[in-house]
Backbone as JSON, one array per atom type, in Angstrom:
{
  "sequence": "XXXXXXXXXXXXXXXXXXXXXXXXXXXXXXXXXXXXXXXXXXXXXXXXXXXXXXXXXXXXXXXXXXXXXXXXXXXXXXXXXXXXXXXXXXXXXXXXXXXXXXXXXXXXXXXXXXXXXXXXXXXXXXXXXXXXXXXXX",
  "N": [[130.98, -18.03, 8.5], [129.49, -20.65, 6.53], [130.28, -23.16, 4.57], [130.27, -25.76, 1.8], [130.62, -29.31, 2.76], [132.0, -30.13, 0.92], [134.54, -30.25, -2.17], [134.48, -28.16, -3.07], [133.93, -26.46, -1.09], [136.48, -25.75, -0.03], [137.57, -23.45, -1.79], [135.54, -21.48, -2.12], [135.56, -20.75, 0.49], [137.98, -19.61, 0.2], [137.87, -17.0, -1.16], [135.85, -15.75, -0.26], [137.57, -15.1, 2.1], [139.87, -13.37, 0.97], [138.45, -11.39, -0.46], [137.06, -10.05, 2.08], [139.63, -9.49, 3.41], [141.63, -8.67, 1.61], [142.29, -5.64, 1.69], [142.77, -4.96, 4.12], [145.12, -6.33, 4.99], [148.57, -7.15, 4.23], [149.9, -7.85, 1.37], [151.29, -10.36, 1.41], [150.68, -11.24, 3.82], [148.05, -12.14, 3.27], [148.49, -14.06, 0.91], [149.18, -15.57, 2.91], [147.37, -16.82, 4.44], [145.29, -17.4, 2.4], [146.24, -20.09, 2.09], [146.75, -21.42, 3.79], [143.75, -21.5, 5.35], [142.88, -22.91, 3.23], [144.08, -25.22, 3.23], [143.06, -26.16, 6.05], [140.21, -26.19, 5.45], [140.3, -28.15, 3.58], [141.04, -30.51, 4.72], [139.22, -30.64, 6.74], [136.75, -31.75, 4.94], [138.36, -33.64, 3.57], [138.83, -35.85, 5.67], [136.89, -35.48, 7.92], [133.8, -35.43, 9.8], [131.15, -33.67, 8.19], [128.76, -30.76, 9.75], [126.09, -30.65, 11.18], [123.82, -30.76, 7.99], [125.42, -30.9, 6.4], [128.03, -29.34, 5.71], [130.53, -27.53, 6.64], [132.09, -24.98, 9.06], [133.33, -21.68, 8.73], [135.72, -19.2, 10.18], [137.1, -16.46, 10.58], [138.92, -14.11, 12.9], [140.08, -10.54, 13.13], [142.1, -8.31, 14.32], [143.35, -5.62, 15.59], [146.7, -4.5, 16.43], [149.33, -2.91, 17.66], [151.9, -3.62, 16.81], [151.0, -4.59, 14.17], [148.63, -6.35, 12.32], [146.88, -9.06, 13.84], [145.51, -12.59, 13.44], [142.9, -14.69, 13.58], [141.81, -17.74, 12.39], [139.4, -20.32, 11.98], [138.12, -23.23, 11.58], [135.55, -25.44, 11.64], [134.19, -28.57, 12.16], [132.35, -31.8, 11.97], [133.8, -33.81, 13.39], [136.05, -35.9, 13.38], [137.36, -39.26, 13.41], [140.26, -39.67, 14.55], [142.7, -37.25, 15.91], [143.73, -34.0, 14.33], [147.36, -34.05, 13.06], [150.22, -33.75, 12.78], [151.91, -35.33, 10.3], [154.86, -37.71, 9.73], [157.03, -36.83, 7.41], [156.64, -38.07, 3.96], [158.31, -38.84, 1.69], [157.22, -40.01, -1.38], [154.39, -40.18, -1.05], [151.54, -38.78, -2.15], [149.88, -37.03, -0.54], [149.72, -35.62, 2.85], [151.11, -33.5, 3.67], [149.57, -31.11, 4.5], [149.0, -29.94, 7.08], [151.92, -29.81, 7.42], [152.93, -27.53, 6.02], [150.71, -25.38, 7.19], [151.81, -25.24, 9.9], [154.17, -24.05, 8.92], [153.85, -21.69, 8.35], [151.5, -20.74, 9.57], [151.16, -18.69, 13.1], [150.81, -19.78, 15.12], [149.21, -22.91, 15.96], [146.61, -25.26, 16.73], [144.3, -27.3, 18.01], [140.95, -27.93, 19.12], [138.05, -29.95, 21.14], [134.75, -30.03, 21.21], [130.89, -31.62, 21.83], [130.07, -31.35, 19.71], [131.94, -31.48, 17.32], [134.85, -30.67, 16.25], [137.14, -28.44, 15.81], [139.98, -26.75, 14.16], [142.15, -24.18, 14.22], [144.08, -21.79, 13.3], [146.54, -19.43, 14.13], [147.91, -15.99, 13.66], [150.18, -13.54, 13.74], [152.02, -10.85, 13.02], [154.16, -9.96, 14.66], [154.52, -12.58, 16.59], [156.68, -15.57, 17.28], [157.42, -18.69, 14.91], [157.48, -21.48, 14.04], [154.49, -23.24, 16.04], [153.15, -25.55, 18.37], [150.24, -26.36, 19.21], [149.07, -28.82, 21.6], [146.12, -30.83, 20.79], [143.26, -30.36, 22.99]],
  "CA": [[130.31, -18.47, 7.29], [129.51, -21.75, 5.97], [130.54, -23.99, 3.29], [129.78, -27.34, 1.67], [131.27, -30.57, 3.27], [132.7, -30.38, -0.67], [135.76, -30.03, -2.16], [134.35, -26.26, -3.73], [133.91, -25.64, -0.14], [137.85, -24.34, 0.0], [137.64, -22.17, -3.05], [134.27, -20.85, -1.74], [136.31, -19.92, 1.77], [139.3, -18.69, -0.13], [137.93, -16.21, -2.34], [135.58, -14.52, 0.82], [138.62, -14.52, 3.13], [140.46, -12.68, 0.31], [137.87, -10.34, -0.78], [137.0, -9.26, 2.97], [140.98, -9.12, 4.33], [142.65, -7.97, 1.04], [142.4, -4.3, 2.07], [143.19, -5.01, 5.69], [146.45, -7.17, 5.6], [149.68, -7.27, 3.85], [149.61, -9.46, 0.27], [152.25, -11.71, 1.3], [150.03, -12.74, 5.01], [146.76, -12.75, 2.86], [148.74, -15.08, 0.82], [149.63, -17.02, 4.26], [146.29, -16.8, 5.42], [144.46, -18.27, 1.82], [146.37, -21.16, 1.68], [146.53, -22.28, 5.63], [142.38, -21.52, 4.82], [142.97, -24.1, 2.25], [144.53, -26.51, 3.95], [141.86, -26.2, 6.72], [139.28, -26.77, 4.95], [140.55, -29.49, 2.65], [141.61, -31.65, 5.12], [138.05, -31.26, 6.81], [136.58, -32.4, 4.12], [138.98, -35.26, 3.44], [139.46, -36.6, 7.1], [136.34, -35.51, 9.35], [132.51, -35.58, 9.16], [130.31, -32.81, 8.01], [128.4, -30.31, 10.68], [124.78, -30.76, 10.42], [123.46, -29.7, 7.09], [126.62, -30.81, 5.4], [128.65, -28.06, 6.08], [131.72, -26.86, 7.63], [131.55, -23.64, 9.79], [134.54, -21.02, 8.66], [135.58, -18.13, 10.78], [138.18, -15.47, 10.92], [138.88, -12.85, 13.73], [141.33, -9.92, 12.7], [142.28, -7.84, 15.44], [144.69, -4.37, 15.25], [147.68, -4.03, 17.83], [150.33, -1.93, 17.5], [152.88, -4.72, 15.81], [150.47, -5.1, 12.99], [147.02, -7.46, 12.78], [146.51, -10.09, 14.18], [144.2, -13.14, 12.86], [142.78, -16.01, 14.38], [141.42, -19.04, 11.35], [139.17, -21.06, 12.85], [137.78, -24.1, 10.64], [134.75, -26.67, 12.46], [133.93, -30.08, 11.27], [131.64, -32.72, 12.7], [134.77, -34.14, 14.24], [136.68, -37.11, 13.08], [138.06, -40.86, 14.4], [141.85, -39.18, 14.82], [142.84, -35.97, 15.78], [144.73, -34.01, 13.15], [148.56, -34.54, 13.29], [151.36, -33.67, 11.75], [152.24, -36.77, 9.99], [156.11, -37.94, 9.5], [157.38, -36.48, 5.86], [156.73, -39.06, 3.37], [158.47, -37.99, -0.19], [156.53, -40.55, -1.73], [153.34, -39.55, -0.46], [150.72, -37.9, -2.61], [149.47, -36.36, 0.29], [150.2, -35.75, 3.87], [151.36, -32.37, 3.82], [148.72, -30.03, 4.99], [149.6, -29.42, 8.13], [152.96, -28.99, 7.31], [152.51, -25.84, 5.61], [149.88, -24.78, 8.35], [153.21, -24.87, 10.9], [155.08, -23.21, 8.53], [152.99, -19.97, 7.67], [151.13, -19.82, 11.08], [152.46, -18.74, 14.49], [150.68, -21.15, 16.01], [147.81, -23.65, 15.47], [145.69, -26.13, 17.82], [142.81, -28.52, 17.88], [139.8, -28.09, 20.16], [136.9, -30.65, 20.53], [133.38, -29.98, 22.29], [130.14, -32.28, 21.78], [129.27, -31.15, 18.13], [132.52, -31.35, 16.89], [136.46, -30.43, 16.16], [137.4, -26.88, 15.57], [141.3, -26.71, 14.0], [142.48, -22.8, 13.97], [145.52, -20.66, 13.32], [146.68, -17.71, 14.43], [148.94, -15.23, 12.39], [150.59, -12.62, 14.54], [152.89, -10.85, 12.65], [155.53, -9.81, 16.03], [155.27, -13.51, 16.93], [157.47, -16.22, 16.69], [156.73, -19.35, 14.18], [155.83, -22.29, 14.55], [154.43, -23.45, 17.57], [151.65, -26.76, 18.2], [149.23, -26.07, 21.0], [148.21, -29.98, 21.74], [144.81, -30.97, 21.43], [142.65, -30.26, 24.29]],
  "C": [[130.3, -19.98, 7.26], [129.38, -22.2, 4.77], [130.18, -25.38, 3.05], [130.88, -28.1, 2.3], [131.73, -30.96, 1.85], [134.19, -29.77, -0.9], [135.78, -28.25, -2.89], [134.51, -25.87, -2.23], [135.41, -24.51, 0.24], [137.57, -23.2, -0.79], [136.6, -21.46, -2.66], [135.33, -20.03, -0.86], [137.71, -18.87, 1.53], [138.83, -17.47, -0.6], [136.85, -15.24, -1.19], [137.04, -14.23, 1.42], [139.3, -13.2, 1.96], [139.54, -11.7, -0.17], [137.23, -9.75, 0.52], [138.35, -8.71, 3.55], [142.04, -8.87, 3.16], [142.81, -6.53, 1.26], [143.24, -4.13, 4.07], [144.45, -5.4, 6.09], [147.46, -7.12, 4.34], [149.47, -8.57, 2.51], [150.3, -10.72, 0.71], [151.4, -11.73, 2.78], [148.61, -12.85, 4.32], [146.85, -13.95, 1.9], [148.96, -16.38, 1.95], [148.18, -17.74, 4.44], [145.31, -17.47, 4.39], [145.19, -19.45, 1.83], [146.93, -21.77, 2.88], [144.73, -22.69, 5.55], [142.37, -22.51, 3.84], [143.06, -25.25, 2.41], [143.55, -27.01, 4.87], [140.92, -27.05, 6.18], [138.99, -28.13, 4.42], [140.84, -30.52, 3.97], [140.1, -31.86, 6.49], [137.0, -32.1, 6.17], [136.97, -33.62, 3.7], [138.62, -36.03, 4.63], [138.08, -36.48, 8.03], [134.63, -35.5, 8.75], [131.96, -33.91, 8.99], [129.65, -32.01, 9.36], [126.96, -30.92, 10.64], [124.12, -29.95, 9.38], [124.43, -30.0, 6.25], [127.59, -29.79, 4.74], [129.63, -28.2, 7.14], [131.67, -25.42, 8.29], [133.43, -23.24, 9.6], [134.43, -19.81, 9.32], [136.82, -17.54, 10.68], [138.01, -14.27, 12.17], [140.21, -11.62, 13.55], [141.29, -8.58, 13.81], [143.56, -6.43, 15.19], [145.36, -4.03, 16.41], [148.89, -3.25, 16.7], [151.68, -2.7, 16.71], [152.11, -5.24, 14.58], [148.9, -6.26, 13.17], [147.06, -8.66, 12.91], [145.46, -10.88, 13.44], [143.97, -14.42, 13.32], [141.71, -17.02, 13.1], [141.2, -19.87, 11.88], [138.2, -21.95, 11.46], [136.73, -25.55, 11.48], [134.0, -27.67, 11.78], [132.85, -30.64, 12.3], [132.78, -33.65, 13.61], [135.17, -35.59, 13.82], [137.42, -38.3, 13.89], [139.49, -40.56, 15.26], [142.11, -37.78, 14.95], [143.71, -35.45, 14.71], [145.8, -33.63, 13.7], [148.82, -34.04, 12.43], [152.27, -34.91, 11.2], [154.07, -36.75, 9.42], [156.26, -37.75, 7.93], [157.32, -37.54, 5.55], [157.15, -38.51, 1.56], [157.86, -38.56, -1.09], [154.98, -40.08, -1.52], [152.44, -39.03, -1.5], [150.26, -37.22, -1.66], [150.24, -35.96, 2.07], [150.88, -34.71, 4.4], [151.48, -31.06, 4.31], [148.96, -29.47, 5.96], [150.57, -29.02, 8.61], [153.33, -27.25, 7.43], [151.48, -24.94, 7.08], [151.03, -24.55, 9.48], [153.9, -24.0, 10.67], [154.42, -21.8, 8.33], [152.58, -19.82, 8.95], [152.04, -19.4, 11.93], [151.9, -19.88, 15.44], [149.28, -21.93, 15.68], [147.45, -25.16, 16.82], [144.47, -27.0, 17.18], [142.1, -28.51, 19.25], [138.46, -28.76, 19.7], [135.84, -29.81, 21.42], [132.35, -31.34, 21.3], [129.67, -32.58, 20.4], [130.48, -31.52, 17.24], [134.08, -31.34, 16.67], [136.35, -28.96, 15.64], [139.46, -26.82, 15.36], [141.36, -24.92, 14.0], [143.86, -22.62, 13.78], [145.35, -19.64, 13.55], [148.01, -16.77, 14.03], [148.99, -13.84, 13.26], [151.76, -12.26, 13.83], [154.59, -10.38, 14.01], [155.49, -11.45, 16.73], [155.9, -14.41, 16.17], [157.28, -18.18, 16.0], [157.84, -20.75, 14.07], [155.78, -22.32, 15.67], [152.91, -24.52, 17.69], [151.3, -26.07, 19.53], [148.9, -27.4, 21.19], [146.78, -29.54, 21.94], [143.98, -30.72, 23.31], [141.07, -30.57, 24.92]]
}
């Protein structure tokens, strides 16, 4: 799907993800899974440029193994000056956070570029083990 390069664009992405994968997944990872989707988004929006069209491109893939479902949260921007980081805790801070939380709830999360763009994802495996960075690539 796609959303505005706006700050509705989260709440737009939250409220599909949750009305296609509340029947499918566990409340407490569809809680994981809207507010990693949150973070995503928002921090495309803050930090990176638009796709063409002024839009972000949101995707989910939910997958069924035998340890429970799998989900892969994939979030694509026009691609920004800095890759996104996990920035050094600042308690002061109004911000700086986001990706925190994205460590803590996923099992693992990455950053892939190509020509058009940046693409951040997570992936939510409930039999694996949490966190885990993939470096950019």
């Amino acid at each position: 799907m796609v959303v505005p390069h706006h700050a509705s664009g989260a709440r737009i992405a939250r409220h599909r993800l949750a009305a296609e994968l509340g029947g499918a997944v566990s409340p407490a990872m569809l809680a994981d899974l809207v507010a990693v989707l949150a973070e995503l988004v928002g921090n495309a929006v803050r930090h990176a440029d638009p796709l063409p069209g002024g839009v972000v491109r949101v995707a989910w893939r939910l997958r069924s193994t035998p340890g429970g479902p799998q989900l892969r949260l994939r979030v694509t921007d026009g691609g920004a000056a800095c890759s996104p980081r996990i920035r050094p805790p600042d308690l002061d801070a109004a911000d700086g956070r986001g990706l925190h939380i994205v460590s803590g709830l996923a099992t693992s999360w990455g950053v892939e570029r190509d020509g058009l763009g940046q693409s951040v994802w997570a992936d939510f495996d409930p039999a694996g083990d949490r966190p885990a960075l993939v470096p950019a690539g």
